[in-house]
XYZ file of C-alpha atoms in Angstrom:
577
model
C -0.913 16.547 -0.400
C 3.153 16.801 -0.020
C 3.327 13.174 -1.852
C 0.925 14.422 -4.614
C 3.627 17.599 -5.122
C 6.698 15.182 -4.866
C 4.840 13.274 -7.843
C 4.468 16.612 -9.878
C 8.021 17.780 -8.992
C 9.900 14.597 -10.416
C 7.609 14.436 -13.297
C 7.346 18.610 -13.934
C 9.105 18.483 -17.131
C 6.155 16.069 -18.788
C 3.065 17.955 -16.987
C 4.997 21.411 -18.676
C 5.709 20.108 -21.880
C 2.571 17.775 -22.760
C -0.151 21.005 -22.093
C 2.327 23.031 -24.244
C 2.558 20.814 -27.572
C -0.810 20.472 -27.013
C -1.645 24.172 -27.065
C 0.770 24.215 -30.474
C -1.571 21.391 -31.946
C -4.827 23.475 -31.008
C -3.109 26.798 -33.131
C -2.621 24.701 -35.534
C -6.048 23.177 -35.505
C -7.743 26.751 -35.463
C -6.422 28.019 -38.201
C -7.647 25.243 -40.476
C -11.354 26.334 -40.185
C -10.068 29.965 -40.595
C -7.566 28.873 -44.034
C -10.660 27.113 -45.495
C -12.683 30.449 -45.434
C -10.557 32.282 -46.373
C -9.791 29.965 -49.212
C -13.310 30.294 -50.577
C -13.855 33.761 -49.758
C -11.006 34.208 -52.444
C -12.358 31.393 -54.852
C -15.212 33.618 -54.470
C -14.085 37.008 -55.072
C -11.333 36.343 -57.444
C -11.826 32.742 -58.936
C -10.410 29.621 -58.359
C -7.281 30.265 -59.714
C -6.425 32.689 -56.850
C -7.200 30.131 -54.340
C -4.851 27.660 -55.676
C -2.217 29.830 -54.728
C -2.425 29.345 -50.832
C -3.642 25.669 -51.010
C -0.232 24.427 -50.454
C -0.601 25.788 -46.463
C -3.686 23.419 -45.998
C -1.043 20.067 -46.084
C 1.612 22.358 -44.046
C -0.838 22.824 -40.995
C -2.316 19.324 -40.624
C 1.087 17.513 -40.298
C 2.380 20.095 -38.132
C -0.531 19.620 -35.708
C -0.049 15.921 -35.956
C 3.601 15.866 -34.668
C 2.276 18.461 -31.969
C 0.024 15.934 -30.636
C 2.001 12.817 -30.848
C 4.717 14.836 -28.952
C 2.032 15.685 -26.500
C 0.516 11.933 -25.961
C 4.498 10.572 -25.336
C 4.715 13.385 -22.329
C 1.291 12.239 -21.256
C 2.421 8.425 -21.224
C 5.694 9.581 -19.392
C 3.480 11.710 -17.031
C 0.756 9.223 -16.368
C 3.088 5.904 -15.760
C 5.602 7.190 -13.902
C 3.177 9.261 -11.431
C 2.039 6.327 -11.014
C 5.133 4.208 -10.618
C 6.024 6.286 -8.007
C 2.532 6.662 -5.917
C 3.170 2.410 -6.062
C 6.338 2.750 -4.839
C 4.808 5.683 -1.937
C 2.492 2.965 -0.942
C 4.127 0.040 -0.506
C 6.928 1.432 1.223
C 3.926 2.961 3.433
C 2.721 -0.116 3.928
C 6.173 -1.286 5.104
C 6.736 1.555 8.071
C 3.058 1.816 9.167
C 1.429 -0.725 12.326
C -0.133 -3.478 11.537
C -2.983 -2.323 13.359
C -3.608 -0.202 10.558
C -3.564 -3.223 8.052
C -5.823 -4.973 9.663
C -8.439 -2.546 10.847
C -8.549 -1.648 7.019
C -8.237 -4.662 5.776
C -5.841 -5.886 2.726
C -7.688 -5.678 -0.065
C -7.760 -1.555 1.193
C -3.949 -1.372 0.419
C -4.205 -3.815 -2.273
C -7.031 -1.686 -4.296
C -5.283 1.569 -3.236
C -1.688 0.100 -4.668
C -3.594 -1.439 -8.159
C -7.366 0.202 -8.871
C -6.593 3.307 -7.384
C -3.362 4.232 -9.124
C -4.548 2.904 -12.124
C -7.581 5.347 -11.789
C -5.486 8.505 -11.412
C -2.822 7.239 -13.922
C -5.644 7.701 -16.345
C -7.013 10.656 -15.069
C -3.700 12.390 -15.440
C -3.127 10.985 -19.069
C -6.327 12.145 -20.101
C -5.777 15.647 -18.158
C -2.636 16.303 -20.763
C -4.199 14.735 -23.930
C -7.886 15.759 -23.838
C -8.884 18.092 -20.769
C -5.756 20.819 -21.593
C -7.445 21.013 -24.994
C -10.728 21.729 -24.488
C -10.061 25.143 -22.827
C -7.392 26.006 -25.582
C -9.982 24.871 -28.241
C -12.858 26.506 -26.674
C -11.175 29.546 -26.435
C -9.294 29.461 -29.518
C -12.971 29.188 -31.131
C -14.468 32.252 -29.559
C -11.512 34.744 -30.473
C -11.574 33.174 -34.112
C -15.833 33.250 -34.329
C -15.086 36.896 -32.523
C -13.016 37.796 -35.953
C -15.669 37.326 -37.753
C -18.664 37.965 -36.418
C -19.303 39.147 -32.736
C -23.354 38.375 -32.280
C -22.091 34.837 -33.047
C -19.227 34.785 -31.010
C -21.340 35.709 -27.639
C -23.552 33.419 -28.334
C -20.708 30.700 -28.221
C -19.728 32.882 -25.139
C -23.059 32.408 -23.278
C -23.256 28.716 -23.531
C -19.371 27.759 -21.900
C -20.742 28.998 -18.026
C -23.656 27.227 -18.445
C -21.953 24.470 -19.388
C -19.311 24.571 -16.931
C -21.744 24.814 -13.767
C -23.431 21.883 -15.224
C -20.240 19.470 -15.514
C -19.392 20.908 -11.566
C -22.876 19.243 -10.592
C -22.565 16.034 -12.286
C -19.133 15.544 -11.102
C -20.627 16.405 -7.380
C -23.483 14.248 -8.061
C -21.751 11.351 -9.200
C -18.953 10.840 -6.910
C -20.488 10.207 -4.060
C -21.540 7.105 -6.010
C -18.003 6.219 -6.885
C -16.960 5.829 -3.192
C -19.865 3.494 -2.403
C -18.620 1.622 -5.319
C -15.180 1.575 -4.305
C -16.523 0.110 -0.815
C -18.328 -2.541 -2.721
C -15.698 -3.370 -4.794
C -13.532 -3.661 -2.088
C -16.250 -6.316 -0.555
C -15.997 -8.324 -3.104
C -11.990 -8.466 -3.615
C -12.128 -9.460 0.200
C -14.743 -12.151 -0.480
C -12.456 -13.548 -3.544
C -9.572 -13.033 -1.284
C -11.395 -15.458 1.334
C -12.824 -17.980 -0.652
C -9.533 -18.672 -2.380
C -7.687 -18.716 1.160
C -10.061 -20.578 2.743
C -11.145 -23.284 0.190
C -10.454 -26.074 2.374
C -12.454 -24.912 5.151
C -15.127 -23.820 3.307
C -15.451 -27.739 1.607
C -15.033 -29.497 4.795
C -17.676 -27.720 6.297
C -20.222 -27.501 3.302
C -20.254 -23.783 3.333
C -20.040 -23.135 -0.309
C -23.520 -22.217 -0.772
C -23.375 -20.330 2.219
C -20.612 -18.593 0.160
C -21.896 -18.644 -2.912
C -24.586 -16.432 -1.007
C -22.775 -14.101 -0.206
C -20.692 -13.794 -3.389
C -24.054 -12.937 -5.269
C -25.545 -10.609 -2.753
C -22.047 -8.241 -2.982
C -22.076 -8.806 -6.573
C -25.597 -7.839 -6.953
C -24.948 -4.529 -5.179
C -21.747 -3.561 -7.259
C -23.725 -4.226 -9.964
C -26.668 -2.015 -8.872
C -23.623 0.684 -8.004
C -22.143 0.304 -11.409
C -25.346 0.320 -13.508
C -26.946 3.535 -11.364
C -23.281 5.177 -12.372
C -23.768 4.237 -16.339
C -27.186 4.887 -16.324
C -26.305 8.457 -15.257
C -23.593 8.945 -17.819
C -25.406 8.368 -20.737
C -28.482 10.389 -19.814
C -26.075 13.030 -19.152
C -24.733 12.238 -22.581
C -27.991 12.777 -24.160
C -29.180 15.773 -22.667
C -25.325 17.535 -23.152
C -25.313 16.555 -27.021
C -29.434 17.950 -27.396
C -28.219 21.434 -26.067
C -25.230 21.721 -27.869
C -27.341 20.946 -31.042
C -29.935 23.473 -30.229
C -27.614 26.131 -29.603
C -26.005 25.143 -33.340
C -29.264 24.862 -34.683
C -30.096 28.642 -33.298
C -26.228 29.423 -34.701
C -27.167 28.357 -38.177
C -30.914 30.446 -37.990
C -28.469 33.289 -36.552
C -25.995 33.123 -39.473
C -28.710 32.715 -42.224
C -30.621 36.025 -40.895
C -26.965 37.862 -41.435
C -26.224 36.645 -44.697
C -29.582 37.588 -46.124
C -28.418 41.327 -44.215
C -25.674 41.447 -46.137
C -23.565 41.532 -43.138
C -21.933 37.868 -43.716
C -20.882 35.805 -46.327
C -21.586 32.174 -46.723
C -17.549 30.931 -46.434
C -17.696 32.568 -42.963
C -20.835 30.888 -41.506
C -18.938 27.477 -42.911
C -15.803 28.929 -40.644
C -17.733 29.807 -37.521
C -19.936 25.963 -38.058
C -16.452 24.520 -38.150
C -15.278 26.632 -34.790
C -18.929 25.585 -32.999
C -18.285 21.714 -34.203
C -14.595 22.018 -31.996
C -16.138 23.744 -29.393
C -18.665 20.744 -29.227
C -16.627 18.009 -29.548
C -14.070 19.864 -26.815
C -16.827 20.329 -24.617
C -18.407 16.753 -25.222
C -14.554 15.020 -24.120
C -15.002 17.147 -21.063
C -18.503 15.596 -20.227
C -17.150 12.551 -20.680
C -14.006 12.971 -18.352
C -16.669 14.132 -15.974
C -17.739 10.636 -15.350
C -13.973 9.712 -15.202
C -12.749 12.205 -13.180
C -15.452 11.768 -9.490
C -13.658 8.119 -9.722
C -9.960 9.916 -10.020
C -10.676 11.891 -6.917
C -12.276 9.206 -4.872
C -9.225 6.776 -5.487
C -6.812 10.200 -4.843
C -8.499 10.397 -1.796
C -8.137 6.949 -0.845
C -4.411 6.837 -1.839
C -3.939 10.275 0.584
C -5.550 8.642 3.101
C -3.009 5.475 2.866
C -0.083 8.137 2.645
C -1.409 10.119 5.571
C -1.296 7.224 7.940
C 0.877 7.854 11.179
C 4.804 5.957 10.823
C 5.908 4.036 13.776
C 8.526 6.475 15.260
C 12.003 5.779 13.774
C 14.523 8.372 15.930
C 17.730 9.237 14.169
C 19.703 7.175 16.776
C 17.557 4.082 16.117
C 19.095 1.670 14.048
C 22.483 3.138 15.405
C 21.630 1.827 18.980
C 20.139 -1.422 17.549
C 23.143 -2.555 15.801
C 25.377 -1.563 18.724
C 22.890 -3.933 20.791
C 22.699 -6.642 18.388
C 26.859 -6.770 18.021
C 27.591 -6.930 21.607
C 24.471 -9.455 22.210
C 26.607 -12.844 22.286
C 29.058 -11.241 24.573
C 26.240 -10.561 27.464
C 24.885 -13.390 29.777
C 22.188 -11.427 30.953
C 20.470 -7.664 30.583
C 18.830 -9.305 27.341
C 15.194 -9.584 26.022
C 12.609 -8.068 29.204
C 8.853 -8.374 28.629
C 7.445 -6.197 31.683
C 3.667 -6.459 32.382
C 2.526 -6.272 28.812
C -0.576 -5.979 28.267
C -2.610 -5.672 24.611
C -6.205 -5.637 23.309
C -7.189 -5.084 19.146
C -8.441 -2.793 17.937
C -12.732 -3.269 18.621
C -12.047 -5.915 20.677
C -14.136 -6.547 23.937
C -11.273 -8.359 26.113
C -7.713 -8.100 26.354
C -5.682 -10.542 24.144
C -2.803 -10.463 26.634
C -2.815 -8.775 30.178
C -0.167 -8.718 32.766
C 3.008 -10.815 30.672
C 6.448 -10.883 32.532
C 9.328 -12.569 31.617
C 12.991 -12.509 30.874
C 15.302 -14.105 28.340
C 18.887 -14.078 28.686
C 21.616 -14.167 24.976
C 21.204 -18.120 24.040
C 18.614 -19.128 26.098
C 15.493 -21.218 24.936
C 12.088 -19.460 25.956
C 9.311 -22.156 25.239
C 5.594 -20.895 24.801
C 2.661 -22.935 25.686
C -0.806 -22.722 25.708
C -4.160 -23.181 23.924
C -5.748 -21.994 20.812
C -6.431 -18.110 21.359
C -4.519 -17.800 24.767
C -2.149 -15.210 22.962
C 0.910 -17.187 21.559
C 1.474 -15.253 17.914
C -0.277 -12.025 19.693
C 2.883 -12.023 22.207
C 5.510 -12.859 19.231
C 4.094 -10.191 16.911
C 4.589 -7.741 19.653
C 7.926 -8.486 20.600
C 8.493 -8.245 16.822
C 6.921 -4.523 17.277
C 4.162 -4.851 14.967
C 1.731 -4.235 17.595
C 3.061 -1.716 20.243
C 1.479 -2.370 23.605
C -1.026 -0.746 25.298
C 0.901 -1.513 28.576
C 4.097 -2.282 29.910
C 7.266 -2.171 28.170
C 9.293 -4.498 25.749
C 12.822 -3.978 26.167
C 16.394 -5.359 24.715
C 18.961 -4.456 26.891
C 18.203 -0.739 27.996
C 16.502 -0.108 24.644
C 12.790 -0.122 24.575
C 10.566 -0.831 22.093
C 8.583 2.415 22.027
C 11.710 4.591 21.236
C 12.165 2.683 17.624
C 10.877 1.838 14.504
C 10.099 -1.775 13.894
C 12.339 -2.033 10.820
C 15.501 -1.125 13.616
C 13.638 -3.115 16.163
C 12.807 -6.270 13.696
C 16.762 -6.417 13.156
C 17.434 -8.159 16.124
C 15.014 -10.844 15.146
C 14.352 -13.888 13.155
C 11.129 -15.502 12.040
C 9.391 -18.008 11.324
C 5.240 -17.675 10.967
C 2.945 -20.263 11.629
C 2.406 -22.593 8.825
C 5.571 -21.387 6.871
C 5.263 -19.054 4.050
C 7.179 -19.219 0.425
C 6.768 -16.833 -2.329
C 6.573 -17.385 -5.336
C 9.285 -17.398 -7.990
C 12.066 -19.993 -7.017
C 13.689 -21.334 -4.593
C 16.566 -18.564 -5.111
C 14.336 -16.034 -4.754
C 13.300 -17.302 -1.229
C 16.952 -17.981 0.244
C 19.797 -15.420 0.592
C 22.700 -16.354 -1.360
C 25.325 -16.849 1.920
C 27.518 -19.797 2.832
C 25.023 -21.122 5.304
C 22.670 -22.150 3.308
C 23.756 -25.709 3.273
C 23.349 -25.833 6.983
C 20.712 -24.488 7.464
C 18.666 -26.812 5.286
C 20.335 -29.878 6.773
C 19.361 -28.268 10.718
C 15.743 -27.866 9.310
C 16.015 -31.416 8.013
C 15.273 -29.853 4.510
C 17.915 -31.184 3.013
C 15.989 -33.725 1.574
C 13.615 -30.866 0.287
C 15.970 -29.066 -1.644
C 19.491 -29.901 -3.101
C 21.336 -26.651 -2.522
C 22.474 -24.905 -5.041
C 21.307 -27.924 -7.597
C 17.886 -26.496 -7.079
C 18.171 -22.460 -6.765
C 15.980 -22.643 -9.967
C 13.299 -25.019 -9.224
C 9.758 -23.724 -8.937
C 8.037 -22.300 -6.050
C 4.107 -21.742 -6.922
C 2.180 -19.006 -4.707
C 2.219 -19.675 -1.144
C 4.700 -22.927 -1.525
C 1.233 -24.828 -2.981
C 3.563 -27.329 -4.177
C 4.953 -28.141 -1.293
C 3.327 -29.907 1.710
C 2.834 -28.316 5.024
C 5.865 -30.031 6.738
C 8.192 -29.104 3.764
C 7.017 -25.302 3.734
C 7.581 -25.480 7.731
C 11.208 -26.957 7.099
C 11.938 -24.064 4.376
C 10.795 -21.387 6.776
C 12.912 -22.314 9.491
C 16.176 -22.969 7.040
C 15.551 -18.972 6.009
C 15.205 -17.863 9.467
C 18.582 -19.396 10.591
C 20.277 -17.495 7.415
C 18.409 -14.007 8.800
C 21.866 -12.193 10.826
C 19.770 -11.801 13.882
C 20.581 -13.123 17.836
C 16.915 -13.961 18.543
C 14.678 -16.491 16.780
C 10.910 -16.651 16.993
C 9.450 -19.745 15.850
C 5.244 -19.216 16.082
C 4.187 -23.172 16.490
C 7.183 -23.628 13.426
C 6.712 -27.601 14.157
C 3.173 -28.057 13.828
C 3.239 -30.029 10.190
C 5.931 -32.287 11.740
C 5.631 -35.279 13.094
C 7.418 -35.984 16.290
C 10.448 -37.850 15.474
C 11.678 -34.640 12.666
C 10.386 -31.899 14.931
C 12.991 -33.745 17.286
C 15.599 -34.058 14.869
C 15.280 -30.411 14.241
C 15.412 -29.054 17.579
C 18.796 -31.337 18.003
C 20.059 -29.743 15.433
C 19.123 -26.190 16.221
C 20.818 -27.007 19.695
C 24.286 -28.287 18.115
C 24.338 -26.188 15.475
C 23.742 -22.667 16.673
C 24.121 -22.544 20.155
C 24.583 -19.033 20.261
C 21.148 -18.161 18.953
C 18.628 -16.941 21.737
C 15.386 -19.197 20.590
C 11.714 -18.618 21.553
C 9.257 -21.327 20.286
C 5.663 -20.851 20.669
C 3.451 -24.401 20.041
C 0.966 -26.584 21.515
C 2.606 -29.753 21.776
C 4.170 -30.488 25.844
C 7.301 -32.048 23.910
C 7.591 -28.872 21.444
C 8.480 -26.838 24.880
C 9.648 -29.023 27.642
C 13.409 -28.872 27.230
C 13.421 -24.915 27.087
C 15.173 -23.573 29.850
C 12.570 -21.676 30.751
C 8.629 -22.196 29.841
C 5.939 -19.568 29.961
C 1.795 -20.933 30.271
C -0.788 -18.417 28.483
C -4.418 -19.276 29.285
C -6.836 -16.878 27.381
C -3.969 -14.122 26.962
C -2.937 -14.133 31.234
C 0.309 -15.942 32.459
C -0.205 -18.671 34.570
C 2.928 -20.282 34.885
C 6.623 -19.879 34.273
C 9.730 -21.493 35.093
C 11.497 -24.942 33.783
C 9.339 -28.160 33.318
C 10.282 -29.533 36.537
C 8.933 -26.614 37.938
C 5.590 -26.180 36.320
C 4.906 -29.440 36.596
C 5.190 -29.180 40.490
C 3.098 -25.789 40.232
C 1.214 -25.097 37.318
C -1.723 -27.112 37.277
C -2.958 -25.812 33.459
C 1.016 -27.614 32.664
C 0.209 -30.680 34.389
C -3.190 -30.500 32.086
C -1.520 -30.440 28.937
C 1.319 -33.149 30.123
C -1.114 -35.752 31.135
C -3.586 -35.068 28.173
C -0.350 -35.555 25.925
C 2.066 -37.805 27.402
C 1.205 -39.091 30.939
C -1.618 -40.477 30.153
C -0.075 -42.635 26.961
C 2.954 -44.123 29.805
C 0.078 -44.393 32.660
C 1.884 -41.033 34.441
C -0.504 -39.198 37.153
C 0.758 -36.070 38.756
């Protein structure tokens, strides 16, 4: 719970002060009933002349109470939004230094409810801690020592009912939240299946699954909604049965009061006082049964933001980023003792088989290291671990004499460059998707984007979420232009040509060649031509190596190579091996 204490540290001056000017509104609020009675205890006694004298104090009280409490609602609001500002900021920076394993065992829309539903949850919670939950106690209290002044049968009665009351709202908070995490789970379901059908659109038209999906939209739906209305259904019954008992015990107040007036041992101005203390106490006590229902979903989203902040951090030694940069500034200087990939092996999380088993290779500063192999034989697994965002289960990945285990992936991730499969924008503008640097110009002309975008002409014009208005070639172009501005020796390019057509995946390769010569490039694809003129190749079939060297080479040895040439360009010229 350190991050929850960090939170209430930074923000200790708003969780002090709002519970304080709300205590000064409660006084206030008390001695209204208490004014009033004695007010007509005097009219009473000594006419209504006398009262007049001390009615001037009833306008004094109420706007002193008022400022109290709008005092109290701004330290609330300051409370409430920046806790959670910062639990937002907690998580995503989480987010950032945690494996990817993590991310996708749980899933996205884990992090993405935890960074959105959840905070928003507790941001209430702690807003209506400071406004409404500080105040019942005060009020509550406040009542019983004022009822106590005046009559003490009364005031024990009031007494008797608060544990009662208090053991019930324990059990309908530990009733109910049990509820709240299955609805959290199905909630989650449900942002995952709105998450997929709007990804996966395409797909799902093509191959006429949208009933299929429209299934399963309704069946999660259906149980939220059976979640939700089991949740409400409890709340108001609870609602009922809290506002019956209060009203019995003021009905039994009022037979109470009436028997001691006709004794002589109370006077009809104080029963109006101690009704007036009983009708606070209820309304206190009725905010707290409501913030009973809201507080079970407060601590299941605190628990699911704990458990987000409580995942393990990729190691990050002090010396990490130190020993990085001193690799990545001598790295164009060295012609060998470069990028080593020593019998890596790696299986996901769940999974039956190995995604890659037994990978060895060796890249030297500005050499080309060309990828091929099928769908599935372990082309963006390999790239995302030499990245580090998986860490192996085997073997080492090492740059120089620094291995990958030894650092955190931001350090490691600074000697690379990136470009993901399909190409990725964000949205905003082009601006916000390219650096501001000198090379920005060239690197849109090596990508053959220059056509694309006029640079800087176009640093405002539009990009929509996910690049949607650009095609898949032009989003494939933009990635790689980025990548080349990224200050890093080694590119990874995860099949970064497979929108292009042949003649501008060419082109671009040309121009990577002439135009940064020094950069150490590893392209991953599935087209023979994408690969050929590496100077070294490696063959993955169903995550295992089974061939490496140069094309002349493979194509003498490697008979999966020889496959994948003949299927793509012998047999077009009439070539046999």
């Amino acid at each position: 719970m350190k991050f929850f204490e960090s939170v209430l540290q930074k923000y200790s001056r708003y969780f002090i002060l709002g519970p304080l000017f709300k205590f000064i509104e409660a006084v206030f609020e008390l001695l209204l009933p208490l004014l009033v009675a004695f007010l007509l205890k005097l009219a009473f006694n000594q006419g209504f002349n006398a009262a007049l004298n001390y009615v001037w104090l009833l306008p004094l009280l109420s706007p002193a109470g008022a400022v109290a409490a709008l005092v109290c609602q701004h330290m609330a609001a300051k409370a409430s939004q920046g806790s959670g500002t910062e639990l937002r900021r907690q998580i995503v920076s989480k987010i950032q230094r945690i494996s990817l394993e993590n991310i996708i065992g749980d899933g996205a829309e884990f992090y993405l409810s935890g960074a959105t539903d959840d905070v928003n949850k507790l941001q209430t919670v702690i807003a209506m801690t400071i406004r409404l939950l500080v105040r019942a106690p005060f009020i509550c209290i406040g009542s019983i020592l004022m009822t106590l002044f005046i009559d003490r049968k009364i005031a024990a009665v009031m007494v008797g009912i608060l544990p009662l009351f208090g053991f019930g709202i324990y059990f309908i908070i530990k009733f109910i939240i049990k509820h709240y995490r299955s609805q959290q789970v199905a909630r989650d379901r449900l942002t995952r299946l709105i998450s997929d059908t709007y990804n996966g659109l395409r797909v799902i038209k093509s191959f006429n699954g949208a009933i299929k999906q429209r299934e399963n939209f309704a069946s999660a739906d259906r149980n939220l909604i059976d979640i939700t209305s089991r949740i409400d259904f409890t709340a108001a019954s609870i609602n009922i049965w809290i506002v019956l008992f209060l009203q019995l015990t003021e009905l039994g107040i009022l037979y109470l009061g009436g028997v001691e007036i006709s004794q002589g041992d109370m006077i009809k101005p104080q029963l109006i006082a101690v009704i007036n203390y009983f009708n606070q106490m209820i309304m206190a006590t009725l905010v707290v049964a409501n913030l009973a229902i809201l507080f079970p979903q407060g601590f299941a989203a605190a628990e699911r933001i704990k458990r987000i902040l409580n995942l393990p951090e990729l190691p990050e030694p002090p010396e990490s980023r130190a020993e990085i940069a001193k690799v990545k500034a001598s790295w164009s200087k060295n012609t060998t003792n470069g990028l080593e990939i020593i019998n890596v092996s790696y299986t996901y999380p769940g999974a039956a088989a190995a995604a890659l088993a037994g990978i060895t290779f060796s890249l030297n500063p500005g050499e080309t290291l060309g990828i091929i192999g099928g769908t599935g034989s372990g082309k963006s697994t390999l790239l995302k671990l030499m990245l580090g965002f998986y860490l192996p289960n085997s073997g080492e990945i090492k740059i120089g004499e620094s291995v990958l285990r030894q650092h955190n992936q931001a350090a490691w991730g600074n000697m690379f460059s990136y470009v993901p499969q399909g190409g990725v924008l964000f949205k905003g503008t082009i601006a916000d998707n390219f650096p501001d640097s000198d090379g920005v110009r060239q690197a849109l002309e090596t990508a053959q984007a220059g056509n694309i975008v006029n640079w800087p002409d176009d640093r405002g014009k539009e990009v929509m979420s996910a690049g949607k208005n650009f095609s898949g070639g032009q989003r494939q172009r933009l990635s790689i232009a980025r990548a080349l501005l990224v200050e890093a020796p080694i590119l990874l390019m995860d099949d970064a040509f497979s929108a292009l057509d042949f003649y501008t995946a060419s082109l671009v390769r040309q121009a990577l060649a002439k135009n940064y010569p020094q950069l150490t490039k590893v392209i991953a694809g599935q087209r023979i031509e994408t690969v050929s003129k590496a100077d070294k190749i490696l063959v993955l079939d169903a995550g295992r190596q089974v061939g490496y060297g140069s094309h002349a080479r493979l194509m003498c040895s490697c008979p999966l190579y020889q496959k994948i040439y003949l299927t793509q360009v012998g047999e077009a010229r009439g070539e046999s091996v």
